[in-house]
Amino acid sequence: MDFERFDAPQATDDQWREVHAHEVQSMEYDWPELASPTLDAMVNRLRESTTTDCTNTLWLAREHGKIVASASYTVHHDDADHTVRIAFITVHVHPERRRLGIGTAFLRLLLAEARRHGKDRISVSGVRRGTSAEAWTVRLGFEPSSRTLLQRLVMADADLALWDLPTPAGYRVVSWGVAVPEEFLSRYCRYLATCWGSPHDWFAPQAVREREAQGLAEGCDRLVVAVVHEADGEIVATKAAEIKHGADIVARPGPTSLVLGHRDQGLERMLEAEVLRRLAAERPDVAEVVEKDQAFYLPEELAAYRCMTQVIADLGYRTEEYLRVEAGVEQLSTALGSSRPD
Ligand SMILES: CC(C)(COP(=O)(O)OP(=O)(O)OC[C@H]1O[C@@H](n2cnc3c(N)ncnc32)[C@H](O)[C@@H]1OP(=O)(O)O)[C@@H](O)C(=O)NCCC(=O)NCCS
């Protein structure tokens, strides 16, 4: 097997197409539910992944001239003074060439690189629970450093009946896009000030309008769903979904912010469903909704969070768990016998 560093600045169109075909094949096998990146998106991502702060190198492994594996290797330059210096890697072996030691051989090469760069640890992110990647990293002695939950819902496959939750009595729901309608502006400003602290210039109508104008100029797209308390007309809860335009249009709802005194009324659960209902009705261009990709550093934190993920799962979201795993460079080198191929 031959290893080579992919020369992104000098690569020809044919070389980019070959790397893209390998990436698409791996994606379709390991993440069939995700849209594979277009050639342009992949080229841009790889070109932009090296910045003044970090260097990203794409390595390729070939057998008889054909790509059988690829690995991304990233080092940050600004961590020289840190107690722990980390190299970040991902490895993808061709689906038909797995369990033949190729991933482990690649790791040996990346370990040698990490030692050459004076790194203490190797970190692998995006390791999906229950997959070959988890089995591989566990076998090699990596340990989880954080866990991320991701919940996704493909709109075309959704069961709309699951979202049919009534609005609790005494409340009504309104929605808007990037700009809050004039009739709700002052109430929205009071709501922001209540949720985020005492009244402040940041929550003044003019400041809100300026931020909206800036967002619109930057191409921001969003759906905001708000709950109005009918007795006094005040806004008491909101949930905003940022809408990202890529190969597919994906909505990313943020957390629900609820005013004290309106908790335990079922508003949070209803808002989760209402965002989906309004996206389906008003934004049929949204293909997927992705929620809650926050990191947990202790297993207990994740366990405590599980009841919240169940609320969302009940609306049809599929829950995925991803691990970031780490291991010491010396420990791995000793276990594997690090060597740098010619
Ligand atoms: C994870 C991955 C890189 C492993 O590459 P590989 O070349 O198949 O792994 P190796 O042959 O070096 O495996 C070494 C050991 O890891 C463990 N292992 C690897 N895949 C496994 C699987 N599917 N099930 C159980 N154990 C597995 C085994 O202990 C294996 O030894 P064995 O075959 O003698 O039992 C590969 O499966 C892959 O590309 N997965 C998808 C991409 C991915 O998720 N990458 C993110 C993580 S970097």
Coordinates of C-alpha atoms and ligand atoms in Angstrom, one line a residue:
M1 CA 0.0 0.0 0.0
D2 CA 1.3 3.5 -0.9
F3 CA 0.5 6.6 1.2
E4 CA 0.6 10.1 -0.3
R5 CA -0.1 13.6 0.8
F6 CA -2.8 15.1 -1.4
D7 CA -1.4 18.3 -2.9
A8 CA -4.6 20.4 -2.9
P9 CA -3.1 23.6 -4.4
Q10 CA -1.6 21.7 -7.3
A11 CA -4.3 19.1 -7.8
T12 CA -5.8 18.7 -11.3
D13 CA -9.5 18.4 -11.9
D14 CA -9.2 14.7 -12.4
Q15 CA -7.4 14.3 -9.1
W16 CA -10.1 16.2 -7.3
R17 CA -12.8 14.1 -9.0
E18 CA -11.0 10.9 -7.9
V19 CA -10.9 12.1 -4.2
H20 CA -14.6 13.2 -4.5
A21 CA -15.6 9.7 -5.8
H22 CA -13.9 8.1 -2.8
E23 CA -15.6 10.5 -0.4
V24 CA -19.1 10.0 -1.9
Q25 CA -18.7 6.2 -1.8
S26 CA -17.8 6.3 1.9
M27 CA -20.6 8.7 2.7
E28 CA -23.2 6.7 0.9
Y29 CA -22.1 3.6 2.8
D30 CA -21.6 5.0 6.3
W31 CA -24.2 7.9 6.2
P32 CA -26.8 6.9 3.6
E33 CA -29.3 9.3 5.2
L34 CA -27.0 12.3 4.5
A35 CA -26.6 14.1 1.2
S36 CA -23.1 13.7 -0.1
P37 CA -21.2 16.9 -0.7
T38 CA -20.9 18.2 -4.3
L39 CA -17.5 18.3 -5.9
D40 CA -17.4 22.1 -5.5
A41 CA -18.4 21.9 -1.8
M42 CA -15.7 19.3 -1.1
V43 CA -13.0 21.3 -2.9
N44 CA -14.0 24.5 -1.0
R45 CA -14.1 22.7 2.3
L46 CA -10.6 21.2 1.8
R47 CA -9.2 24.5 0.5
E48 CA -10.6 26.4 3.4
S49 CA -9.6 23.9 6.1
T50 CA -6.1 25.2 6.2
T51 CA -5.9 28.7 7.8
T52 CA -3.3 30.8 9.4
D53 CA -4.1 29.0 12.7
C54 CA -4.1 25.4 11.6
T55 CA -2.9 23.1 8.8
N56 CA -5.2 20.4 7.4
T57 CA -3.6 17.7 5.3
L58 CA -5.5 15.1 3.3
W59 CA -3.6 11.8 3.1
L60 CA -4.5 9.1 0.6
A61 CA -3.7 5.3 0.7
R62 CA -3.6 3.5 -2.7
E63 CA -3.5 -0.1 -3.7
H64 CA -2.6 -0.8 -7.3
G65 CA -3.1 2.9 -7.9
K66 CA -6.7 3.0 -6.6
I67 CA -7.6 5.0 -3.5
V68 CA -8.5 2.6 -0.7
A69 CA -8.5 5.0 2.2
S70 CA -8.2 8.7 3.1
A71 CA -7.4 10.5 6.2
S72 CA -7.6 14.1 7.3
Y73 CA -4.9 15.3 9.7
T74 CA -5.2 18.7 11.4
V75 CA -2.7 20.5 13.6
H76 CA -3.2 23.8 15.3
H77 CA -0.2 26.1 15.4
D78 CA -1.4 28.2 18.3
D79 CA -1.2 25.3 20.9
A80 CA 2.6 25.3 21.3
D81 CA 2.3 26.7 24.8
H82 CA -0.6 24.4 25.9
T83 CA 0.1 21.6 28.4
V84 CA -1.6 19.2 26.0
R85 CA -1.0 19.5 22.3
I86 CA -3.5 17.6 20.1
A87 CA -3.6 16.4 16.5
F88 CA -7.1 15.8 15.0
I89 CA -7.7 13.0 12.6
T90 CA -10.4 11.2 10.7
V91 CA -9.9 8.0 8.7
H92 CA -12.1 6.5 6.0
V93 CA -11.4 3.1 4.5
H94 CA -13.1 2.0 1.3
P95 CA -16.2 -0.2 2.4
E96 CA -14.8 -3.2 0.5
R97 CA -11.4 -3.0 2.1
R98 CA -12.2 -3.0 5.8
R99 CA -11.0 -5.3 8.5
L100 CA -7.7 -5.7 6.6
G101 CA -5.6 -3.5 8.8
I102 CA -5.7 -0.5 6.5
G103 CA -7.2 1.9 9.1
T104 CA -4.6 0.8 11.6
A105 CA -1.7 1.2 9.1
F106 CA -3.0 4.7 8.4
L107 CA -3.1 5.5 12.1
R108 CA 0.6 4.5 12.4
L109 CA 1.4 7.1 9.7
L110 CA -0.6 9.8 11.4
L111 CA 1.0 9.0 14.7
A112 CA 4.4 9.5 13.2
E113 CA 3.2 12.8 11.9
A114 CA 1.8 13.8 15.3
R115 CA 5.2 13.0 17.0
R116 CA 7.0 15.0 14.3
H117 CA 4.7 17.9 15.1
G118 CA 5.4 17.5 18.9
K119 CA 1.7 16.5 19.7
D120 CA 0.8 14.7 22.9
R121 CA -2.6 13.3 22.0
I122 CA -4.6 12.2 19.0
S123 CA -8.3 13.1 18.8
V124 CA -10.9 11.5 16.6
S125 CA -14.2 13.2 16.3
G126 CA -17.5 12.1 14.6
V127 CA -17.2 8.6 15.9
R128 CA -20.8 7.3 15.7
R129 CA -22.0 5.1 18.5
G130 CA -22.5 1.5 17.5
T131 CA -20.4 1.7 14.3
S132 CA -17.1 0.2 13.0
A133 CA -15.5 3.5 14.0
E134 CA -16.4 3.0 17.6
A135 CA -15.2 -0.7 17.6
W136 CA -12.0 0.4 16.0
T137 CA -11.2 3.2 18.3
V138 CA -12.1 1.2 21.4
R139 CA -9.9 -1.7 20.2
L140 CA -7.0 0.7 19.8
G141 CA -7.4 2.2 23.3
F142 CA -9.0 5.5 22.5
E143 CA -11.3 6.9 25.3
P144 CA -14.3 9.2 24.9
S145 CA -13.6 12.9 25.8
S146 CA -17.0 14.2 24.9
R147 CA -20.4 13.0 23.6
T148 CA -22.7 14.8 21.2
L149 CA -26.3 14.1 20.7
L150 CA -27.8 14.9 17.3
Q151 CA -31.5 14.5 16.5
R152 CA -32.6 14.7 12.9
L153 CA -35.9 14.6 11.2
V154 CA -36.2 14.1 7.4
M155 CA -39.3 16.1 6.5
A156 CA -40.3 13.9 3.6
D157 CA -40.5 10.9 6.0
A158 CA -42.3 12.7 8.8
D159 CA -45.5 11.5 10.5
L160 CA -47.4 14.8 10.8
A161 CA -49.9 13.3 13.3
L162 CA -47.1 13.2 15.9
W163 CA -47.0 17.0 15.8
D164 CA -50.7 17.4 16.6
L165 CA -50.3 18.8 20.1
P166 CA -52.9 21.3 21.3
T167 CA -51.8 24.8 22.3
P168 CA -52.3 25.0 26.2
A169 CA -55.4 27.1 27.1
G170 CA -54.7 30.8 27.6
Y171 CA -52.0 31.0 25.0
R172 CA -51.8 31.5 21.2
V173 CA -48.9 31.0 18.8
V174 CA -47.6 33.5 16.2
S175 CA -44.6 33.2 13.9
W176 CA -42.3 35.4 11.7
G177 CA -39.2 35.2 9.7
V178 CA -36.0 37.3 10.2
A179 CA -38.0 40.5 11.1
V180 CA -40.5 40.6 13.9
P181 CA -43.8 42.2 12.8
E182 CA -44.2 45.8 14.0
E183 CA -47.3 44.8 16.1
F184 CA -45.1 42.5 18.2
L185 CA -41.9 44.6 18.3
S186 CA -42.3 46.3 21.6
R187 CA -43.6 43.1 23.3
Y188 CA -40.7 41.1 21.8
C189 CA -38.2 43.7 23.2
R190 CA -39.8 43.3 26.7
Y191 CA -39.6 39.6 26.3
L192 CA -35.9 39.7 25.4
A193 CA -35.2 42.0 28.3
T194 CA -37.1 39.6 30.7
C195 CA -35.2 36.5 29.5
W196 CA -31.8 38.0 29.2
G197 CA -31.6 40.6 32.0
S198 CA -32.7 44.1 32.9
P199 CA -33.7 46.4 30.0
H200 CA -30.7 47.5 28.0
D201 CA -30.0 49.2 24.7
W202 CA -29.4 45.8 23.1
F203 CA -33.1 45.1 23.5
A204 CA -34.4 48.4 22.3
P205 CA -36.6 48.3 19.2
Q206 CA -34.0 50.1 17.1
A207 CA -31.2 47.7 18.1
V208 CA -33.4 44.8 17.3
R209 CA -34.2 46.3 13.8
E210 CA -30.5 47.0 13.2
R211 CA -29.6 43.3 14.0
E212 CA -32.4 42.1 11.7
A213 CA -31.2 44.4 8.9
Q214 CA -27.7 43.1 9.3
G215 CA -28.9 39.5 9.3
L216 CA -30.9 40.1 6.1
A217 CA -27.9 41.7 4.4
E218 CA -25.8 38.6 5.4
G219 CA -28.4 36.3 3.8
C220 CA -29.7 35.0 7.2
D221 CA -32.9 32.9 7.0
R222 CA -35.0 32.0 10.0
L223 CA -38.4 31.0 11.3
V224 CA -39.3 32.3 14.8
V225 CA -42.3 30.8 16.6
A226 CA -43.6 32.8 19.7
V227 CA -46.1 32.1 22.3
V228 CA -48.4 35.0 23.4
H229 CA -50.1 34.9 26.8
E230 CA -53.7 35.9 26.0
A231 CA -54.5 37.5 29.4
D232 CA -51.9 40.3 28.9
G233 CA -50.8 39.9 25.3
E234 CA -47.2 39.5 26.3
I235 CA -44.8 37.1 24.5
V236 CA -43.7 34.4 27.0
A237 CA -41.7 32.0 24.9
T238 CA -39.9 31.8 21.6
K239 CA -38.1 29.2 19.6
A240 CA -36.1 30.2 16.5
A241 CA -35.0 27.8 13.8
E242 CA -32.0 29.0 11.7
I243 CA -32.4 27.8 8.1
K244 CA -29.2 26.9 6.3
H245 CA -29.0 26.8 2.6
G246 CA -26.6 24.1 1.4
A247 CA -26.9 21.1 -0.9
D248 CA -30.2 20.6 1.1
I249 CA -32.0 23.2 3.0
V250 CA -31.7 22.4 6.7
A251 CA -33.5 24.0 9.7
R252 CA -31.7 24.1 13.0
P253 CA -34.0 25.0 15.9
G254 CA -32.3 26.6 18.9
P255 CA -33.3 26.2 22.5
T256 CA -36.7 27.4 23.8
S257 CA -36.5 30.5 26.1
L258 CA -39.5 30.6 28.5
V259 CA -40.4 33.4 30.8
L260 CA -40.6 32.4 34.5
G261 CA -44.2 31.8 35.6
H262 CA -45.1 30.0 32.4
R263 CA -43.2 26.8 32.9
D264 CA -44.8 23.4 33.5
Q265 CA -47.7 24.3 31.1
G266 CA -46.5 22.0 28.3
L267 CA -45.4 25.0 26.2
E268 CA -41.9 23.7 25.5
R269 CA -43.2 20.4 24.0
M270 CA -45.9 22.3 22.1
L271 CA -43.3 24.7 20.7
E272 CA -41.1 21.8 19.4
A273 CA -44.1 20.5 17.5
E274 CA -45.3 23.9 16.4
V275 CA -41.9 24.7 14.8
L276 CA -42.2 21.5 12.7
R277 CA -45.8 22.2 11.8
R278 CA -45.0 25.7 10.6
L279 CA -41.8 24.6 8.7
A280 CA -43.9 22.0 6.9
A281 CA -46.7 24.5 6.1
E282 CA -44.7 27.7 5.4
R283 CA -41.2 26.3 4.3
P284 CA -41.7 23.2 2.2
D285 CA -38.2 23.8 0.8
V286 CA -36.7 22.6 4.2
A287 CA -35.6 19.0 3.7
E288 CA -34.3 18.2 7.2
V289 CA -34.5 19.5 10.7
V290 CA -31.5 19.0 13.0
E291 CA -31.7 19.7 16.8
K292 CA -29.6 19.7 19.8
D293 CA -26.0 19.0 18.8
Q294 CA -24.5 20.0 22.0
A295 CA -21.5 18.3 23.7
F296 CA -21.5 16.5 27.0
Y297 CA -18.3 15.9 28.8
L298 CA -19.5 13.6 31.6
P299 CA -21.7 10.5 31.0
E300 CA -23.9 11.6 33.9
E301 CA -24.6 14.9 32.0
L302 CA -25.8 13.0 29.0
A303 CA -28.0 10.7 31.2
A304 CA -29.7 13.7 32.8
Y305 CA -30.4 15.1 29.3
R306 CA -32.0 12.0 28.0
C307 CA -35.6 12.8 29.1
M308 CA -35.4 16.0 26.9
T309 CA -34.2 13.9 23.9
Q310 CA -37.2 11.6 24.4
V311 CA -39.6 14.6 24.0
I312 CA -38.1 15.3 20.7
A313 CA -37.8 11.6 19.7
D314 CA -41.6 11.4 20.3
L315 CA -42.1 13.9 17.4
G316 CA -40.3 11.6 15.0
Y317 CA -36.7 12.8 15.4
R318 CA -34.0 10.0 15.1
T319 CA -31.4 10.3 17.8
E320 CA -27.7 9.8 16.9
E321 CA -24.8 9.8 19.4
Y322 CA -21.3 10.9 18.3
L323 CA -18.2 10.5 20.4
R324 CA -15.0 12.5 20.3
V325 CA -12.3 10.1 21.4
E326 CA -8.7 10.7 22.4
A327 CA -5.5 8.7 23.1
G328 CA -1.9 9.6 24.0
V329 CA 0.5 9.6 21.1
E330 CA 3.2 7.7 23.1
Q331 CA 0.7 5.1 24.4
L332 CA -0.6 4.5 20.9
S333 CA 2.9 4.4 19.3
T334 CA 4.0 1.8 21.8
A335 CA 0.9 -0.3 21.2
L336 CA 1.1 -0.1 17.4
G337 CA 4.8 0.5 16.7
S338 CA 4.6 3.8 14.9
S339 CA 6.5 4.0 11.6
R340 CA 6.5 6.4 8.7
P341 CA 6.2 4.7 5.3
D342 CA 8.7 5.6 2.6
Ligands
LIG1 C1 -13.1 2.8 11.4 C2 -12.3 2.4 10.2 C3 -11.4 3.5 9.8 C4 -11.5 1.1 10.5 O1 -10.7 0.8 9.4 P1 -10.3 -0.7 9.1 O2 -9.2 -0.7 8.1 O3 -11.5 -1.5 8.7 O4 -9.8 -1.2 10.5 P2 -8.7 -2.3 10.9 O5 -8.7 -3.4 9.8 O6 -7.4 -1.6 11.1 O7 -9.3 -2.9 12.2 C5 -8.6 -3.1 13.4 C6 -9.5 -3.7 14.5 O8 -10.5 -2.7 14.8 C7 -11.7 -3.4 15.2 N1 -12.7 -3.2 14.2 C8 -12.7 -2.5 13.0 N2 -13.9 -2.5 12.4 C9 -14.7 -3.3 13.2 C10 -16.1 -3.6 13.1 N3 -16.8 -3.3 12.0 N4 -16.6 -4.4 14.1 C11 -15.9 -4.7 15.1 N5 -14.6 -4.4 15.3 C12 -14.0 -3.7 14.3 C13 -11.3 -4.9 15.2 O9 -10.8 -5.2 16.5 C14 -10.2 -4.9 14.1 O10 -9.4 -6.0 14.3 P3 -9.8 -7.5 13.7 O11 -10.3 -7.2 12.3 O12 -8.6 -8.3 13.7 O13 -10.9 -8.0 14.6 C15 -13.3 2.0 9.0 O14 -14.2 1.0 9.5 C16 -14.0 3.1 8.4 O15 -13.6 3.8 7.5 N6 -15.2 3.4 9.0 C17 -16.1 4.5 8.5 C18 -15.5 5.8 8.5 C19 -15.6 6.5 9.9 O16 -16.6 6.4 10.6 N7 -14.6 7.2 10.3 C20 -14.6 8.0 11.5 C21 -13.7 7.5 12.5 S1 -12.0 8.0 12.1

